[in-house]
Amino acid sequence: MEEILFNFISKYISINEDEKNAILSLNLFHSVKKGTILLKEGQKSRDSYFVLKGCIRTYYIIDGEEKTTAFYTELDALTPHCVTNHTPSDYFISCVEDSIILISDADVGMEINSKFPKFDTMCRILSEELLAKERVDFDEFKTSSPEQRYLNLIKNRPDLIQRVPQHQLASYLGIKPQSLSRIRARIFEKKN
Amino acid sequence: MEEILFNFISKYISINEDEKNAILSLNLFHSVKKGTILLKEGQKSRDSYFVLKGCIRTYYIIDGEEKTTAFYTELDALTPHCVTNHTPSDYFISCVEDSIILISDADVGMEINSKFPKFDTMCRILSEELLAKERVDFDEFKTSSPEQRYLNLIKNRPDLIQRVPQHQLASYLGIKPQSLSRIRARIFEKKN
DNA sequence: CTCATTTCTAAACTTAAGTTAACGAATTAT
DNA sequence: ATAATTCGTTAACTTAAGTTTAGAAATGAG
């Protein structure tokens, strides 16, 4: 599991044994059971997450309804809005599957970044990449119909369709579960 | 105009006269006429943009139709996907109004960042902030109807409704211009 | 200033998503 | 193992967005 992390880091910066040990000594790895809520609405937090194995999701509760807006799987990083913004969270984060997650407090991040300046560079590059990708994903969402969005999902993240409940996928696609059922039926009969 | 930039930078890091002069010596400020295309689909580029005054937009051409997906106004920063991703651009960037824009090549960015390491930190914090905000905006989009999205726009970026053509706003809201017209009419008659 | 083009609105019609309700299947809790 | 809850699909109906077309208003070019 440590190796997965260091391979990921190596894509951005070179990292030596001392640095690896410094990271390992922080005990950031956590094993989290399916259904565990990592962050609640209204809560303040300084924790960032990095998924090594498994899947977590962000969701809002609007008019008593759960609205899932994002899934984070292997090698996905998530710093909640409330951390950067220093405000209570607007959303929940919970585990979709039993997962292994790296959880790092903002203080720990500061400490590593000041001790090893190249981590600052890595975080900058990573954030820039993620921002560019998020913008493109948002663009794709805006310019597609619900059916096209579902077809794109099949193409781009086929694993999600297997590992995530339909009703959570539905709000992720910006529609109601009944509509997703209908779209699936429509696509199925188009094939024949 | 320089002061606007330095005030912005000061929100993230302290900056002295030497550093200010180093930035000014790079001649990054550009005055750009309305309608100018800064980046074309298919083009490779290493330029990032920072809007000091005016408005620029990103748009795709899909089936011969322009689809505007984002507007960047005063103090907004944009590093196109093609820059981070080293691929030809999927979209166009053009000026909605006569604007004053800071355009910085990736090489210039690298140079500043290595000469003044705190700029790396600033870019990291800024990217993290923008990423968190982009995710929340995307969440809001997913969980709202077109009418709600338009009402949110009136509340959060009322200036856009004045300064941007309706048909560009429509695709920004993920709908057709005719639908936006209808939504506006619907809202207007609800008021009475 | 005038002509041409683009932009916005409107109406009629089509298509698809939202809503409400029901029911069987799957999952979870006891 | 059984009961209870949650989940996924279907159907009938409602609502709103997409499509097509048209015309008026605004904008831009010569």
XYZ file of C-alpha atoms (C1' of nucleotides) in Angstrom:
444
model
C 0.000 0.000 0.000
C 2.908 2.353 0.800
C 4.357 1.535 -2.581
C 1.209 2.679 -4.356
C 1.560 6.041 -2.634
C 5.250 6.437 -3.455
C 4.704 5.444 -7.058
C 2.075 8.151 -7.267
C 4.363 10.758 -5.707
C 7.187 9.730 -8.041
C 5.094 10.821 -11.001
C 5.528 14.398 -9.779
C 8.799 14.631 -7.840
C 11.788 12.463 -6.975
C 11.631 11.132 -3.446
C 14.404 9.542 -1.340
C 14.302 7.071 1.550
C 14.512 9.764 4.244
C 11.498 11.492 2.801
C 9.605 8.242 2.493
C 10.308 7.446 6.137
C 9.275 10.947 7.204
C 5.922 10.371 5.542
C 5.487 6.868 6.943
C 6.291 8.072 10.458
C 3.206 10.286 10.340
C 0.863 7.279 10.371
C -1.550 8.678 7.833
C -2.984 5.368 6.596
C -6.485 4.474 7.726
C -8.667 1.475 7.089
C -12.288 2.622 6.874
C -15.420 0.482 6.820
C -18.155 0.915 4.206
C -20.778 3.389 5.378
C -18.430 5.298 7.688
C -19.044 9.029 7.577
C -15.753 10.900 7.373
C -17.196 14.412 7.389
C -20.649 15.732 8.291
C -22.516 18.797 7.117
C -21.969 21.698 9.504
C -18.707 20.226 10.772
C -15.367 22.027 10.609
C -12.390 19.980 9.524
C -8.780 20.344 8.413
C -8.453 16.882 6.884
C -7.595 16.041 3.290
C -8.128 12.575 1.849
C -6.232 10.442 -0.602
C -7.844 7.178 -1.645
C -5.415 4.260 -1.894
C -8.084 1.595 -2.244
C -11.865 1.739 -2.275
C -14.317 4.572 -2.906
C -15.650 7.569 -1.038
C -18.334 10.031 -2.083
C -19.468 13.557 -1.285
C -23.169 14.185 -0.862
C -25.536 16.919 0.192
C -28.873 16.537 1.941
C -31.308 18.856 0.153
C -34.973 18.822 1.216
C -34.284 15.573 3.066
C -32.881 13.961 -0.088
C -29.336 12.698 -0.497
C -27.636 14.220 -3.548
C -24.359 12.512 -4.408
C -22.146 14.829 -6.446
C -18.744 13.121 -6.615
C -16.946 9.810 -6.218
C -13.264 9.472 -5.352
C -11.569 6.167 -6.105
C -8.012 4.802 -6.308
C -5.405 7.621 -6.450
C -7.998 10.387 -6.207
C -7.306 13.279 -3.839
C -9.898 15.380 -2.053
C -9.442 18.481 0.037
C -12.958 19.441 1.133
C -14.167 22.960 0.459
C -14.527 23.602 4.219
C -10.779 23.020 4.690
C -9.593 25.565 2.116
C -12.412 27.905 3.002
C -12.286 27.627 6.824
C -16.067 27.279 7.052
C -18.445 24.525 8.239
C -18.943 21.894 5.564
C -21.924 22.058 3.212
C -21.701 18.363 2.472
C -21.054 14.902 3.854
C -18.271 12.524 2.918
C -18.806 8.814 3.379
C -17.294 5.482 2.410
C -19.006 3.683 -0.464
C -16.827 0.571 0.103
C -14.375 -0.669 2.707
C -11.424 1.567 1.877
C -7.839 2.405 2.687
C -7.414 6.138 2.881
C -4.603 8.499 3.633
C -5.918 11.246 5.900
C -3.734 14.272 6.378
C -4.413 17.224 8.613
C -3.608 20.717 7.257
C -0.939 21.113 9.992
C 0.781 17.947 8.862
C 0.629 19.231 5.294
C 2.199 22.549 6.316
C 4.922 20.721 8.214
C 5.830 18.460 5.305
C 5.695 21.327 2.832
C 8.043 23.492 4.889
C 10.434 20.608 5.616
C 10.458 19.386 1.998
C 9.772 22.337 -0.313
C 9.400 20.102 -3.336
C 6.153 18.792 -1.848
C 4.799 22.282 -2.264
C 5.670 22.045 -5.937
C 4.037 18.614 -6.187
C 0.866 19.885 -4.547
C 0.824 22.869 -6.877
C 1.174 20.746 -9.998
C -1.363 18.238 -8.741
C -3.894 20.955 -7.893
C -3.399 22.591 -11.270
C -3.940 19.267 -13.013
C -7.030 18.485 -10.977
C -8.426 21.969 -11.540
C -7.936 21.721 -15.299
C -9.568 18.281 -15.309
C -12.462 19.395 -13.102
C -13.159 22.280 -15.462
C -13.181 19.977 -18.482
C -15.491 17.531 -16.691
C -17.811 20.410 -15.812
C -17.735 21.575 -19.440
C -18.619 18.085 -20.635
C -21.486 17.928 -18.162
C -22.877 21.277 -19.314
C -22.715 20.403 -22.982
C -24.311 16.931 -22.688
C -27.806 15.539 -22.209
C -28.448 13.127 -19.306
C -28.326 10.186 -21.706
C -25.013 11.346 -23.183
C -23.640 11.839 -19.676
C -24.528 8.259 -18.800
C -22.895 6.981 -21.998
C -19.797 9.051 -21.209
C -19.710 7.535 -17.737
C -19.817 4.026 -19.200
C -16.863 4.978 -21.379
C -14.789 6.939 -18.858
C -15.481 5.344 -15.487
C -17.095 1.965 -16.188
C -16.070 0.702 -12.743
C -18.399 3.210 -11.040
C -21.451 1.647 -12.663
C -20.543 -1.663 -11.035
C -19.445 -0.500 -7.617
C -21.917 2.296 -6.867
C -25.708 2.111 -6.239
C -27.877 3.397 -9.104
C -29.622 6.096 -7.081
C -26.255 7.595 -6.139
C -25.178 7.471 -9.780
C -28.406 9.219 -10.748
C -27.751 12.367 -8.726
C -24.107 12.224 -9.832
C -25.539 12.522 -13.364
C -27.853 15.317 -12.263
C -31.078 13.334 -12.647
C -33.614 11.319 -10.618
C -33.193 7.544 -10.082
C -36.363 6.835 -12.090
C -34.930 8.763 -15.029
C -31.705 6.780 -14.868
C -33.716 3.542 -14.938
C -35.572 4.822 -17.976
C -32.341 5.867 -19.719
C -30.825 2.443 -19.099
C -33.928 0.757 -20.535
C -33.839 3.124 -23.526
C -30.180 2.390 -24.247
C -30.769 -1.337 -23.873
C -33.573 -1.419 -26.416
C -31.629 0.796 -28.834
C -28.951 -1.913 -28.934
C -31.484 -4.372 -30.405
C -3.503 48.253 -13.063
C -0.209 46.997 -11.555
C -1.588 47.831 -8.138
C -4.607 45.602 -8.697
C -2.267 42.706 -9.408
C -0.042 43.335 -6.385
C -3.055 43.709 -4.084
C -4.241 40.338 -5.319
C -0.843 38.719 -4.753
C -0.631 40.263 -1.290
C -3.683 38.286 -0.242
C -1.536 35.148 -0.512
C 2.093 36.117 0.143
C 4.139 39.154 1.145
C 5.884 40.770 -1.798
C 8.720 43.341 -1.799
C 9.755 45.978 -4.346
C 12.424 43.790 -5.946
C 9.885 41.086 -6.587
C 7.376 43.570 -7.922
C 9.958 44.941 -10.330
C 10.944 41.441 -11.405
C 7.327 40.818 -12.357
C 6.882 44.171 -14.078
C 10.058 43.651 -16.118
C 8.445 40.621 -17.763
C 5.904 42.801 -19.613
C 2.988 40.464 -19.079
C 0.204 43.048 -19.406
C -1.823 42.976 -22.597
C -4.664 45.099 -23.838
C -7.043 42.938 -25.870
C -9.936 44.032 -28.085
C -13.407 42.518 -27.804
C -13.783 39.516 -30.076
C -10.080 38.660 -30.131
C -9.477 34.924 -30.036
C -6.709 34.106 -27.566
C -6.699 30.348 -28.115
C -8.173 28.165 -30.856
C -9.342 24.584 -30.835
C -6.567 22.247 -31.960
C -3.883 24.749 -31.002
C -1.072 24.012 -28.542
C -0.275 26.724 -26.050
C 1.680 27.305 -22.868
C -0.083 30.529 -21.867
C -2.014 31.172 -18.677
C -4.344 34.143 -18.308
C -5.195 36.450 -15.448
C -7.974 38.966 -16.052
C -7.273 42.418 -14.631
C -10.175 44.114 -16.379
C -12.848 42.842 -18.735
C -14.150 39.393 -19.510
C -13.015 36.351 -21.448
C -14.851 33.100 -22.114
C -14.088 29.504 -23.034
C -16.256 27.863 -25.675
C -16.456 24.691 -27.682
C -17.832 24.259 -31.189
C -20.001 21.143 -31.137
C -21.940 20.208 -34.281
C -21.233 23.696 -35.587
C -22.741 25.298 -32.474
C -20.852 27.490 -30.040
C -21.134 26.212 -26.477
C -19.852 28.705 -23.917
C -18.903 26.927 -20.691
C -17.118 29.531 -18.569
C -16.561 33.246 -18.097
C -13.506 34.765 -16.446
C -13.757 38.321 -15.148
C -11.763 40.651 -12.869
C -9.171 38.725 -10.785
C -10.041 35.371 -12.319
C -7.182 33.083 -13.357
C -7.247 30.521 -16.143
C -4.682 27.951 -17.108
C -6.194 26.122 -20.087
C -6.434 22.357 -19.964
C -4.118 22.051 -22.955
C -1.322 23.769 -21.008
C -1.365 21.422 -18.002
C -2.106 18.461 -20.229
C 0.355 19.202 -23.087
C -2.300 18.421 -25.714
C -4.042 20.462 -28.435
C -6.874 22.530 -27.008
C -10.455 21.224 -27.118
C -11.850 24.708 -26.811
C -11.542 28.333 -27.837
C -10.873 31.317 -25.597
C -12.069 34.728 -26.692
C -12.601 38.218 -25.369
C -16.174 39.130 -24.482
C -15.193 42.773 -23.846
C -12.155 44.972 -24.391
C -9.931 43.618 -21.627
C -6.611 43.982 -19.871
C -5.081 40.592 -19.337
C -1.900 39.266 -17.856
C -0.572 36.523 -20.116
C 2.164 34.347 -18.756
C 3.988 31.587 -20.565
C 4.727 28.370 -18.645
C 8.480 29.081 -18.960
C 8.026 32.477 -17.344
C 6.030 30.807 -14.591
C 8.778 28.238 -14.000
C 11.381 30.983 -13.910
C 9.514 33.085 -11.349
C 8.681 30.046 -9.265
C 12.296 28.899 -9.083
C 13.628 32.418 -8.426
C 10.969 33.188 -5.783
C 9.870 29.917 -4.145
C 7.021 31.594 -2.327
C 5.292 32.058 -5.672
C 5.091 28.301 -5.837
C 3.283 28.368 -2.508
C 0.968 31.107 -3.735
C 0.124 29.144 -6.874
C -0.514 26.036 -4.803
C -2.882 27.820 -2.422
C -4.626 29.597 -5.284
C -5.071 26.353 -7.244
C -6.405 24.570 -4.186
C -8.880 27.376 -3.564
C -9.997 27.431 -7.180
C -10.327 23.645 -7.260
C -12.457 23.601 -4.105
C -14.623 26.391 -5.534
C -14.943 24.720 -8.933
C -16.102 21.505 -7.259
C -18.730 23.359 -5.229
C -19.942 25.185 -8.349
C -20.180 21.863 -10.175
C -22.099 20.385 -7.229
C -24.518 23.303 -7.279
C -25.021 22.867 -11.006
C -25.759 19.150 -10.653
C -28.246 19.634 -7.852
C -30.218 22.474 -9.476
C -32.782 22.801 -12.240
C -32.096 25.211 -15.118
C -34.435 27.787 -13.557
C -32.685 27.512 -10.170
C -29.327 27.831 -11.906
C -30.443 31.063 -13.539
C -31.732 32.413 -10.205
C -28.411 31.448 -8.590
C -26.581 33.296 -11.345
C -28.631 36.439 -10.695
C -27.654 36.176 -7.025
C -23.984 35.202 -7.400
C -22.786 36.879 -10.602
C -25.391 39.524 -11.463
C -22.820 41.409 -13.553
C -22.644 38.529 -16.063
C -26.316 38.931 -16.959
C -25.607 42.525 -17.972
C -22.296 42.123 -19.734
C -22.749 38.829 -21.595
C -25.101 37.948 -24.524
C -28.080 35.751 -23.581
C -27.211 32.927 -25.954
C -23.773 32.602 -24.346
C -25.362 32.615 -20.893
C -27.750 29.884 -22.025
C -25.059 27.329 -22.796
C -23.219 28.414 -19.642
C -26.408 27.323 -17.825
C -26.508 24.102 -19.845
C -29.635 24.988 -21.858
C -30.714 26.376 -25.234
C -31.193 30.130 -25.808
C -34.922 29.609 -26.407
C -35.229 27.902 -23.038
C -33.453 30.757 -21.286
C -35.866 33.213 -22.919
C -38.762 31.126 -21.647
C -37.287 30.893 -18.129
C -36.844 34.668 -18.025
C -40.440 35.176 -19.116
C -41.626 32.638 -16.508
C -39.700 34.339 -13.696
C -40.981 37.731 -14.772
C -44.625 36.714 -14.669
C -44.145 34.927 -11.312
C -43.120 38.271 -9.834
C -46.575 39.712 -10.644
C -27.008 56.249 -42.442
C -28.302 51.999 -44.391
C -27.958 47.190 -45.095
C -26.705 42.780 -43.329
C -26.047 39.962 -39.645
C -26.675 38.559 -35.135
C -29.475 38.289 -31.154
C -33.650 37.762 -28.531
C -38.307 36.442 -28.058
C -42.410 33.843 -29.145
C -45.381 30.071 -30.544
C -46.456 25.274 -31.813
C -45.034 20.887 -31.439
C -41.902 16.918 -29.813
C -39.211 14.678 -26.575
C -37.497 13.629 -22.235
C -37.131 14.439 -17.422
C -39.792 15.134 -12.904
C -43.548 13.243 -9.956
C -46.276 9.959 -7.757
C -47.254 5.443 -6.841
C -46.694 0.572 -6.822
C -44.241 -3.741 -6.506
C -40.655 -7.198 -6.539
C -35.717 -7.802 -5.469
C -31.874 -7.061 -2.727
C -29.801 -5.772 1.396
C -29.536 -5.010 6.321
C -30.778 -5.550 10.984
C -32.575 -8.223 14.666
C -34.033 -17.059 9.417
C -37.174 -13.581 9.241
C -38.765 -9.038 9.251
C -37.836 -4.437 7.882
C -35.831 -1.321 5.115
C -33.715 0.173 1.041
C -33.214 -0.210 -3.863
C -34.316 -0.621 -8.798
C -37.745 -0.783 -12.229
C -42.111 0.244 -14.404
C -46.117 2.904 -15.601
C -49.245 6.910 -15.936
C -49.293 11.543 -15.715
C -47.239 16.396 -15.399
C -43.923 19.694 -16.384
C -40.242 21.719 -18.684
C -36.665 21.592 -22.009
C -35.432 20.669 -27.087
C -36.696 21.686 -31.945
C -38.256 24.235 -35.671
C -39.729 28.319 -37.513
C -40.609 33.053 -37.646
C -40.294 37.831 -36.827
C -38.809 41.950 -34.287
C -34.928 44.312 -32.123
C -30.262 45.277 -31.623
C -25.694 45.404 -33.322
C -22.006 45.894 -36.542
C -19.929 46.853 -41.143
C -19.350 49.518 -45.054
